[in-house]
Coordinates of C-alpha atoms and ligand atoms in Angstrom, one line a residue:
M27 CA 152.1 68.8 64.5
N28 CA 154.8 69.5 67.1
A29 CA 158.2 70.6 65.9
K30 CA 160.3 67.6 65.2
N31 CA 163.9 66.9 64.6
P32 CA 165.1 65.5 61.3
R33 CA 165.8 61.8 61.3
R34 CA 168.3 59.9 59.2
F35 CA 168.2 56.2 58.4
P36 CA 171.1 53.9 57.7
E37 CA 172.6 54.1 54.2
D38 CA 171.3 50.5 53.3
F39 CA 167.8 51.1 54.7
V40 CA 165.4 49.9 52.1
W41 CA 162.7 52.5 51.0
G42 CA 159.8 50.9 49.2
S43 CA 156.2 51.0 48.3
A44 CA 153.8 48.1 48.1
T45 CA 150.8 46.8 46.1
A46 CA 148.9 43.5 45.6
S47 CA 147.9 41.7 42.5
Y48 CA 144.1 41.6 42.8
Q49 CA 144.0 45.2 44.1
I50 CA 145.7 46.7 41.0
E51 CA 146.1 44.4 38.0
G52 CA 142.6 44.1 36.5
A53 CA 142.7 42.0 33.3
A54 CA 140.9 39.4 35.4
A55 CA 140.0 37.2 32.5
E56 CA 142.9 37.8 30.2
D57 CA 145.8 35.8 28.9
G58 CA 144.6 32.6 30.6
R59 CA 144.1 33.9 34.2
G60 CA 141.8 31.7 36.1
P61 CA 139.2 32.9 38.7
S62 CA 140.2 33.5 42.2
I63 CA 138.1 33.6 45.4
W64 CA 138.2 37.4 45.2
D65 CA 136.6 37.3 41.7
T66 CA 133.8 35.1 43.0
F67 CA 133.4 37.0 46.2
S68 CA 133.4 40.5 44.7
H69 CA 130.9 39.4 42.0
T70 CA 128.5 38.1 44.7
P71 CA 126.0 40.8 45.5
G72 CA 126.4 42.5 48.8
K73 CA 129.9 41.5 49.5
T74 CA 131.8 44.7 48.5
L75 CA 130.9 48.4 48.8
N76 CA 129.0 49.5 45.7
G77 CA 129.5 46.0 44.2
D78 CA 133.0 46.9 43.2
T79 CA 135.2 44.2 41.7
G80 CA 138.8 43.9 40.6
D81 CA 137.9 43.2 37.0
V82 CA 139.7 46.4 35.8
A83 CA 141.1 47.8 39.0
C84 CA 144.0 50.1 38.2
D85 CA 144.5 48.3 34.9
H86 CA 148.1 47.8 36.0
Y87 CA 148.4 44.6 33.8
H88 CA 148.2 46.8 30.7
R89 CA 149.9 49.9 32.2
L90 CA 153.0 48.2 33.5
P91 CA 155.5 50.3 31.5
E92 CA 154.0 53.5 32.8
D93 CA 153.8 52.3 36.4
L94 CA 157.4 51.2 36.3
E95 CA 158.2 54.9 35.4
H96 CA 156.4 56.1 38.5
I97 CA 158.2 53.6 40.6
A98 CA 161.5 54.7 39.2
A99 CA 160.6 58.4 39.5
L100 CA 159.9 58.0 43.2
G101 CA 163.4 56.7 43.7
L102 CA 162.2 53.5 45.4
D103 CA 164.9 51.1 46.4
A104 CA 162.4 48.3 46.3
Y105 CA 159.0 47.5 45.1
R106 CA 156.8 45.0 46.8
F107 CA 154.2 43.3 44.6
S108 CA 152.3 40.1 44.7
I109 CA 151.9 37.3 42.2
A110 CA 148.4 36.3 41.3
W111 CA 148.5 32.5 41.7
P112 CA 145.5 32.1 39.4
R113 CA 147.3 34.1 36.7
V114 CA 150.3 31.8 36.7
Q115 CA 148.5 28.5 37.6
P116 CA 144.9 29.0 36.7
G117 CA 143.4 26.1 38.6
G118 CA 145.9 26.1 41.5
S119 CA 147.2 22.7 40.5
G120 CA 148.5 21.2 37.3
S121 CA 149.6 23.2 34.4
F122 CA 151.2 26.7 34.6
N123 CA 150.3 29.6 32.3
Q124 CA 153.3 31.0 30.5
K125 CA 151.6 34.3 29.6
G126 CA 150.9 34.9 33.2
I127 CA 154.5 34.1 34.2
D128 CA 155.7 36.4 31.4
F129 CA 153.9 39.3 33.0
Y130 CA 155.8 38.9 36.3
S131 CA 159.0 38.3 34.3
R132 CA 158.5 41.7 32.6
L133 CA 157.7 43.4 35.8
V134 CA 160.8 42.0 37.5
D135 CA 163.1 42.8 34.6
G136 CA 161.7 46.3 34.4
L137 CA 162.5 46.8 38.1
L138 CA 166.0 45.5 37.8
E139 CA 166.7 47.6 34.7
R140 CA 165.8 50.6 36.8
G141 CA 167.9 49.5 39.8
I142 CA 164.9 48.6 41.9
K143 CA 164.8 45.5 44.1
P144 CA 161.9 43.2 43.4
V145 CA 160.2 42.0 46.7
A146 CA 157.7 39.3 45.6
T147 CA 154.8 38.1 47.7
L148 CA 153.4 34.7 46.6
Y149 CA 150.0 35.0 48.2
H150 CA 148.1 38.2 48.8
W151 CA 144.7 36.6 49.2
D152 CA 143.8 35.6 45.6
L153 CA 143.4 31.8 46.0
P154 CA 142.5 30.0 42.8
Q155 CA 138.8 29.3 43.0
E156 CA 139.3 25.6 42.2
L157 CA 141.3 25.2 45.3
E158 CA 138.6 26.8 47.4
D159 CA 136.1 24.5 45.8
A160 CA 138.3 21.6 47.0
G161 CA 138.2 23.0 50.5
G162 CA 140.4 26.1 50.6
W163 CA 142.8 26.8 53.4
P164 CA 140.9 24.7 55.9
S165 CA 142.0 21.8 53.8
R166 CA 145.6 20.5 54.2
D167 CA 145.9 19.9 50.5
T168 CA 146.0 23.6 49.8
A169 CA 149.3 23.9 51.6
Y170 CA 150.8 21.3 49.3
R171 CA 149.4 23.0 46.3
F172 CA 151.0 26.2 47.6
E173 CA 154.4 24.5 47.9
E174 CA 154.2 23.4 44.2
Y175 CA 153.3 26.9 43.0
A176 CA 156.1 28.4 45.1
E177 CA 158.7 26.0 43.7
Q178 CA 157.6 26.8 40.1
M179 CA 157.9 30.6 40.8
A180 CA 161.4 30.1 42.2
R181 CA 162.3 28.3 39.0
Q182 CA 160.7 30.9 36.7
L183 CA 161.8 34.1 38.5
G184 CA 165.0 32.7 40.0
D185 CA 167.6 34.9 41.5
R186 CA 166.0 38.0 40.1
I187 CA 163.9 38.3 43.3
H188 CA 165.5 40.2 46.1
L189 CA 163.2 38.9 48.8
W190 CA 160.5 36.3 48.7
T191 CA 157.5 36.6 51.0
T192 CA 155.3 33.5 51.2
L193 CA 152.1 34.9 52.6
N194 CA 150.7 38.4 53.3
E195 CA 148.8 38.6 56.5
P196 CA 147.6 35.0 57.1
W197 CA 145.5 36.5 60.0
C198 CA 143.3 38.1 57.3
S199 CA 143.1 35.0 55.1
A200 CA 142.1 32.8 58.0
Y201 CA 139.9 34.9 60.2
L202 CA 138.4 37.3 57.8
G203 CA 138.0 34.7 55.1
Y204 CA 136.7 31.8 57.1
A205 CA 135.4 33.2 60.4
S206 CA 133.9 36.7 60.0
G207 CA 133.4 36.2 56.3
V208 CA 134.0 39.8 55.3
H209 CA 136.8 38.7 53.0
A210 CA 136.8 36.0 50.3
P211 CA 135.7 33.2 50.4
G212 CA 133.2 34.6 52.9
R213 CA 132.8 31.6 55.0
T214 CA 131.7 31.9 58.7
E215 CA 133.0 28.7 60.2
P216 CA 135.2 29.3 63.3
A217 CA 136.7 25.8 63.4
A218 CA 137.6 26.0 59.7
A219 CA 139.3 29.4 60.4
L220 CA 141.6 27.8 62.9
A221 CA 142.4 24.9 60.5
A222 CA 143.2 27.7 57.9
V223 CA 145.6 29.3 60.4
H224 CA 147.5 26.0 60.6
H225 CA 147.5 25.2 56.9
L226 CA 148.6 28.7 56.0
N227 CA 151.5 28.3 58.5
L228 CA 152.2 24.9 57.0
G229 CA 152.1 26.3 53.5
H230 CA 154.6 29.0 54.5
G231 CA 157.1 26.4 55.7
L232 CA 156.6 24.1 52.7
A233 CA 156.9 27.0 50.2
G234 CA 160.0 28.5 51.9
R235 CA 161.7 25.1 51.8
A236 CA 160.7 24.7 48.2
I237 CA 162.1 28.1 47.2
R238 CA 165.4 27.3 49.0
S239 CA 165.6 23.9 47.3
V240 CA 165.6 25.7 43.9
L241 CA 167.5 28.8 45.0
P242 CA 169.8 28.0 48.0
G243 CA 170.6 31.6 48.6
A244 CA 167.1 32.9 48.5
Q245 CA 165.9 35.4 51.1
V246 CA 162.7 34.1 52.6
S247 CA 160.1 36.0 54.7
I248 CA 156.5 36.1 55.7
T249 CA 154.4 39.2 56.3
L250 CA 152.2 39.3 59.4
N251 CA 149.7 42.0 60.5
L252 CA 150.6 41.7 64.1
H253 CA 148.1 43.4 66.4
V254 CA 149.0 45.9 69.1
A255 CA 146.3 45.2 71.7
R256 CA 146.1 47.3 74.8
P257 CA 143.8 46.8 77.9
V258 CA 141.1 49.4 78.6
D259 CA 142.1 49.2 82.2
P260 CA 145.7 48.1 82.7
S261 CA 145.1 47.4 86.3
S262 CA 142.2 45.1 85.6
V263 CA 143.2 41.4 85.6
A264 CA 140.2 40.6 83.3
D265 CA 141.2 43.3 80.8
V266 CA 144.8 42.1 80.8
D267 CA 143.6 38.6 80.2
A268 CA 141.5 39.9 77.2
V269 CA 144.7 41.2 75.7
R270 CA 146.4 37.9 76.2
K271 CA 143.6 36.1 74.3
I272 CA 143.8 38.5 71.4
D273 CA 147.6 38.3 71.4
A274 CA 147.3 34.5 71.2
L275 CA 144.8 34.5 68.3
A276 CA 146.4 37.4 66.3
N277 CA 150.1 37.2 67.0
R278 CA 151.3 34.1 68.8
A279 CA 149.2 31.7 66.5
F280 CA 151.7 32.7 63.9
L281 CA 154.9 33.7 65.8
G282 CA 154.7 30.5 67.9
P283 CA 155.0 27.9 65.1
L284 CA 157.1 30.2 62.9
L285 CA 159.7 31.1 65.5
D286 CA 159.3 28.9 68.6
G287 CA 158.4 25.7 66.8
R288 CA 155.1 25.3 68.7
Y289 CA 151.6 26.6 69.1
P290 CA 151.0 28.5 72.3
A291 CA 149.3 26.3 74.9
D292 CA 146.9 29.1 75.9
L293 CA 145.7 29.4 72.3
W294 CA 144.7 25.8 72.3
E295 CA 143.0 26.1 75.7
D296 CA 141.1 29.2 74.7
T297 CA 139.8 27.6 71.5
A298 CA 139.3 24.0 72.8
H299 CA 135.5 24.4 72.6
V300 CA 135.9 25.2 68.9
T301 CA 138.5 22.7 67.7
D302 CA 140.8 20.0 69.1
W303 CA 143.6 21.1 66.7
S304 CA 144.0 17.5 65.5
F305 CA 144.8 18.9 62.0
V306 CA 148.3 19.7 63.4
R307 CA 150.3 16.6 62.6
D308 CA 153.7 15.4 64.0
G309 CA 156.4 17.3 62.3
D310 CA 154.3 20.1 61.1
T311 CA 155.7 22.7 63.4
A312 CA 159.2 21.7 62.4
T313 CA 158.3 22.3 58.8
I314 CA 156.8 25.7 59.7
Q315 CA 159.8 26.8 61.6
I316 CA 162.1 27.3 58.7
P317 CA 164.8 30.0 59.1
L318 CA 163.3 33.4 58.4
D319 CA 165.7 35.9 56.8
V320 CA 163.4 38.8 57.8
L321 CA 160.0 39.1 59.3
G322 CA 157.6 41.4 57.4
V323 CA 155.4 43.6 59.6
N324 CA 152.4 45.4 58.5
Y325 CA 151.2 48.1 60.9
Y326 CA 148.2 50.4 60.7
S327 CA 146.6 51.0 64.0
T328 CA 146.1 49.7 67.6
N329 CA 143.3 47.8 69.4
L330 CA 141.8 48.5 72.7
V331 CA 140.2 45.5 74.5
R332 CA 138.5 44.5 77.7
R333 CA 136.6 41.7 79.2
W334 CA 133.1 41.9 77.8
D335 CA 130.4 42.6 80.5
G336 CA 127.7 40.8 78.5
T337 CA 126.0 43.9 77.0
G338 CA 126.2 45.3 73.5
D339 CA 128.1 43.6 70.7
P340 CA 131.6 42.4 71.4
G341 CA 133.9 42.7 68.5
A342 CA 131.7 45.3 66.7
A343 CA 134.7 47.7 66.4
D344 CA 136.9 45.2 64.5
G345 CA 137.0 47.6 61.6
H346 CA 135.1 45.3 59.3
G347 CA 131.5 45.9 60.3
N348 CA 131.4 42.5 61.8
A349 CA 128.2 41.8 60.0
A350 CA 128.6 38.0 59.7
G351 CA 130.3 37.3 63.0
S352 CA 133.5 38.0 64.8
P353 CA 136.9 37.2 63.5
W354 CA 138.0 36.5 67.1
V355 CA 137.3 32.8 67.2
G356 CA 136.8 31.6 70.8
A357 CA 137.1 35.1 72.3
S358 CA 133.5 35.9 72.7
D359 CA 134.1 37.4 76.1
V360 CA 136.4 40.0 74.7
E361 CA 135.1 43.4 73.8
F362 CA 136.8 45.8 71.3
V363 CA 136.5 49.4 72.4
R364 CA 137.0 52.1 69.9
P365 CA 140.4 53.7 70.7
P366 CA 140.7 57.4 70.9
G367 CA 141.2 59.2 67.6
P368 CA 142.1 60.8 65.3
Y369 CA 141.0 58.3 62.7
T370 CA 141.6 57.6 59.1
A371 CA 138.9 57.2 56.5
M372 CA 138.8 53.5 57.4
G373 CA 137.8 54.5 60.9
W374 CA 141.1 53.1 62.2
N375 CA 142.8 55.1 64.9
I376 CA 146.1 56.9 64.2
D377 CA 148.7 56.0 66.8
A378 CA 152.3 55.8 65.7
S379 CA 153.4 54.7 69.1
G380 CA 152.0 51.3 68.3
M381 CA 154.5 50.9 65.5
T382 CA 157.4 51.5 67.9
E383 CA 155.9 49.2 70.5
L384 CA 155.4 46.4 68.1
L385 CA 158.8 46.5 66.5
V386 CA 160.5 46.7 69.9
R387 CA 158.4 43.9 71.3
I388 CA 159.4 41.6 68.4
H389 CA 163.0 42.6 68.9
R390 CA 162.9 41.8 72.6
E391 CA 161.3 38.4 72.0
Y392 CA 163.4 37.5 69.0
P393 CA 166.6 39.5 69.3
D394 CA 168.3 38.1 66.2
L395 CA 165.3 38.5 63.8
P396 CA 165.6 41.3 61.3
Q397 CA 162.3 43.1 60.6
M398 CA 160.9 45.0 57.7
V399 CA 157.8 47.2 57.7
T400 CA 156.2 45.8 54.6
E401 CA 153.1 47.9 54.8
N402 CA 152.1 51.1 56.5
G403 CA 149.8 53.9 55.2
A404 CA 146.4 55.4 55.5
A405 CA 143.2 56.2 53.6
F406 CA 141.9 59.7 53.6
E407 CA 139.4 61.6 51.6
D408 CA 141.8 63.3 49.1
V409 CA 140.7 66.5 47.5
V410 CA 141.7 67.3 44.0
A411 CA 142.3 71.0 43.6
D412 CA 141.2 73.0 40.5
D413 CA 144.6 72.8 39.0
G414 CA 144.6 69.0 39.4
S415 CA 147.0 68.9 42.3
I416 CA 146.1 66.7 45.3
H417 CA 146.9 68.0 48.7
D418 CA 146.9 65.2 51.3
P419 CA 148.5 66.7 54.4
K420 CA 147.0 64.1 56.7
R421 CA 148.7 61.3 54.7
I422 CA 152.0 63.1 54.8
S423 CA 151.7 63.6 58.6
Y424 CA 150.7 59.9 59.0
L425 CA 153.6 58.7 57.0
H426 CA 156.0 61.1 58.8
D427 CA 155.0 60.0 62.2
H428 CA 155.1 56.3 61.4
I429 CA 158.5 56.5 59.8
D430 CA 159.6 58.5 62.8
A431 CA 158.2 55.7 65.0
V432 CA 160.2 53.1 63.0
G433 CA 163.3 55.2 63.7
A434 CA 162.4 55.3 67.4
A435 CA 162.2 51.5 67.5
M436 CA 165.6 51.3 65.8
D437 CA 167.0 53.7 68.5
D438 CA 165.7 51.1 71.0
G439 CA 167.7 48.4 69.2
A440 CA 165.2 46.9 66.8
D441 CA 166.9 45.7 63.6
V442 CA 164.5 47.2 61.0
R443 CA 165.8 46.8 57.4
G444 CA 163.2 48.8 55.5
Y445 CA 159.9 50.5 55.2
F446 CA 157.2 50.1 52.4
A447 CA 154.5 52.7 52.1
W448 CA 151.0 51.3 51.4
S449 CA 150.2 51.9 48.7
L450 CA 151.9 53.0 45.5
M451 CA 148.6 53.9 44.1
D452 CA 144.9 54.0 45.0
N453 CA 143.4 50.5 44.4
F454 CA 140.7 48.0 45.1
E455 CA 140.4 48.2 48.9
W456 CA 138.9 44.7 49.3
S457 CA 135.4 44.9 50.9
Y458 CA 135.5 48.7 50.6
G459 CA 136.0 48.6 46.9
Y460 CA 137.4 51.8 45.3
D461 CA 135.8 54.0 47.9
R462 CA 138.8 54.2 50.2
R463 CA 142.1 55.5 48.8
F464 CA 145.4 54.5 50.3
G465 CA 147.7 55.6 47.4
I466 CA 150.4 58.2 47.3
I467 CA 149.5 58.3 43.6
R468 CA 145.9 59.0 42.8
V469 CA 144.1 56.8 40.2
D470 CA 141.3 58.2 38.2
Y471 CA 139.1 55.1 37.8
D472 CA 137.4 56.5 34.7
T473 CA 140.5 57.3 32.7
G474 CA 143.1 55.2 34.5
Q475 CA 145.2 58.3 34.8
R476 CA 147.8 58.4 37.6
T477 CA 148.5 61.7 39.4
W478 CA 151.0 62.2 42.2
K479 CA 149.6 63.4 45.5
D480 CA 151.6 65.7 47.6
S481 CA 152.6 62.7 49.7
A482 CA 154.3 61.1 46.6
Y483 CA 156.5 64.2 46.2
W484 CA 157.1 64.2 49.9
Y485 CA 158.0 60.5 50.0
R486 CA 160.3 60.9 47.0
D487 CA 162.2 63.6 49.0
V488 CA 162.4 61.4 52.1
I489 CA 163.9 58.6 50.0
A490 CA 166.4 61.0 48.3
R491 CA 167.4 62.5 51.7
G492 CA 167.5 59.1 53.4
G493 CA 165.2 60.3 56.2
L494 CA 162.8 62.8 57.6
P495 CA 163.0 66.5 57.3
A496 CA 162.7 68.7 60.4
T497 CA 159.1 70.0 60.7
Ligands
LIG7 C1 146.4 45.3 54.6 O1 145.5 44.7 55.5 C2 146.4 44.6 53.4 O2 147.6 43.8 53.3 C3 146.3 45.4 52.1 O3 146.0 44.6 51.0 C4 145.2 46.4 52.4 O4 144.9 47.2 51.2 C5 145.7 47.4 53.4 O5 146.1 46.7 54.6 C6 144.7 48.4 53.8 O6 143.6 47.8 54.4 O7 139.6 47.9 63.6 O8 141.1 49.6 64.1 O9 141.5 47.4 64.8 C7 145.2 45.4 56.6 C8 144.7 44.5 57.7 C9 143.3 44.2 59.6 C10 144.4 46.3 59.3 C11 142.3 44.8 60.5 C12 143.4 46.9 60.2 C13 141.6 46.5 61.8 C14 141.8 47.9 62.3 N1 143.8 45.2 58.6 N2 142.8 46.0 61.1 S1 141.0 48.2 63.8

């Protein structure tokens, strides 16, 4: 690592860490929780590495008091968690489950008692199975069910929530869930994936409006995993056009309706052979374009693309094995090229400059929109030393460089309000099960024991200092 200057962040910059319900809670069949698409998917042979499931996960449901102490000891200003819809409304419609609601109430109160701001995500991929059986996100009805659930959560948790996030990464829900099928529910139907894109967007708008109808002062956001796509050959018209296609599918399919009140014309043209988009009804984009208090941005790595020359397997480097097909609906002439390393244990390239590029781009296109980095982090093969300590210098270096890159974007004018490290603790990494560890706190899956990695101590000091040390 080159010598670097220290960097300070504004006094009110929010330092946080993030998790998601299915990845940490466990207690999958307790206290009235209903099944989600991830229960079904992970219990289907061959869908996750080693057949891992979230049945127990980090057992956070039972270890809440202890985990609150870790959150407090880190000095986090905010903690980003998600609410398991099937825990609070087991069938996704109809009656609510008080025991499930009580769990999140205890979590939120526990945070507030410790002076930590609760940042709640309503949907981090665990759709109630009954709603999938009725059609899932490709079905318009799911958006209305989501609205109902959001309204009830606003009533139950009320003004105790500092920031509401409707959806986490609808790109993943739509394209990985319904096109490539590497995520639950594992469907491989390109047209359904585009319908899912729209109904997720619609669900966001309906939910945000419902939250504000209950809580007029509520802060409402959505979190996107925007893609930084770069052309293999910047002077090639074909490669630059490949970038445009990926940008439309990954970024503007969401930014357009959310912030411009319309879908990009090129997205509809590129996918015209897949769907006619007739599921978009009059008035929908106005519903989607509710005011956003902040845009949540998750950033991990960059993408390198070019026009496919017709040989090999386009899309094979999408980071998900691409076994069942490509998530890139309608972009079969785009090839993903493995970017230069170094790489994390996910095989994702490490490139902090993409963080700056992304935040600055959003700032240029939407100058008045505050942003928040709601996830950033890395999986590495952590080594536990004989004395039990866990030295993860690569994770520290990754976090350092990416926080520095956030600061660089702010120097360029981006209004970034906070940063959340992914993740508070090792957890169920979706298709990769427990094999990949993103935590700053290690979880021993046999005993449930939590142990701070060096990166946790380092991050605690960053928070206390309000910025990065010189290195
Ligand atoms: C997030 O998704 C999730 O919100 C979180 O639950 C999850 O645990 C965490 O990240 C870590 O995976 O092939 O190099 O282009 C991440 C979404 C989408 C990020 C696909 C990486 C592919 C990388 N991912 N993307 S690459």
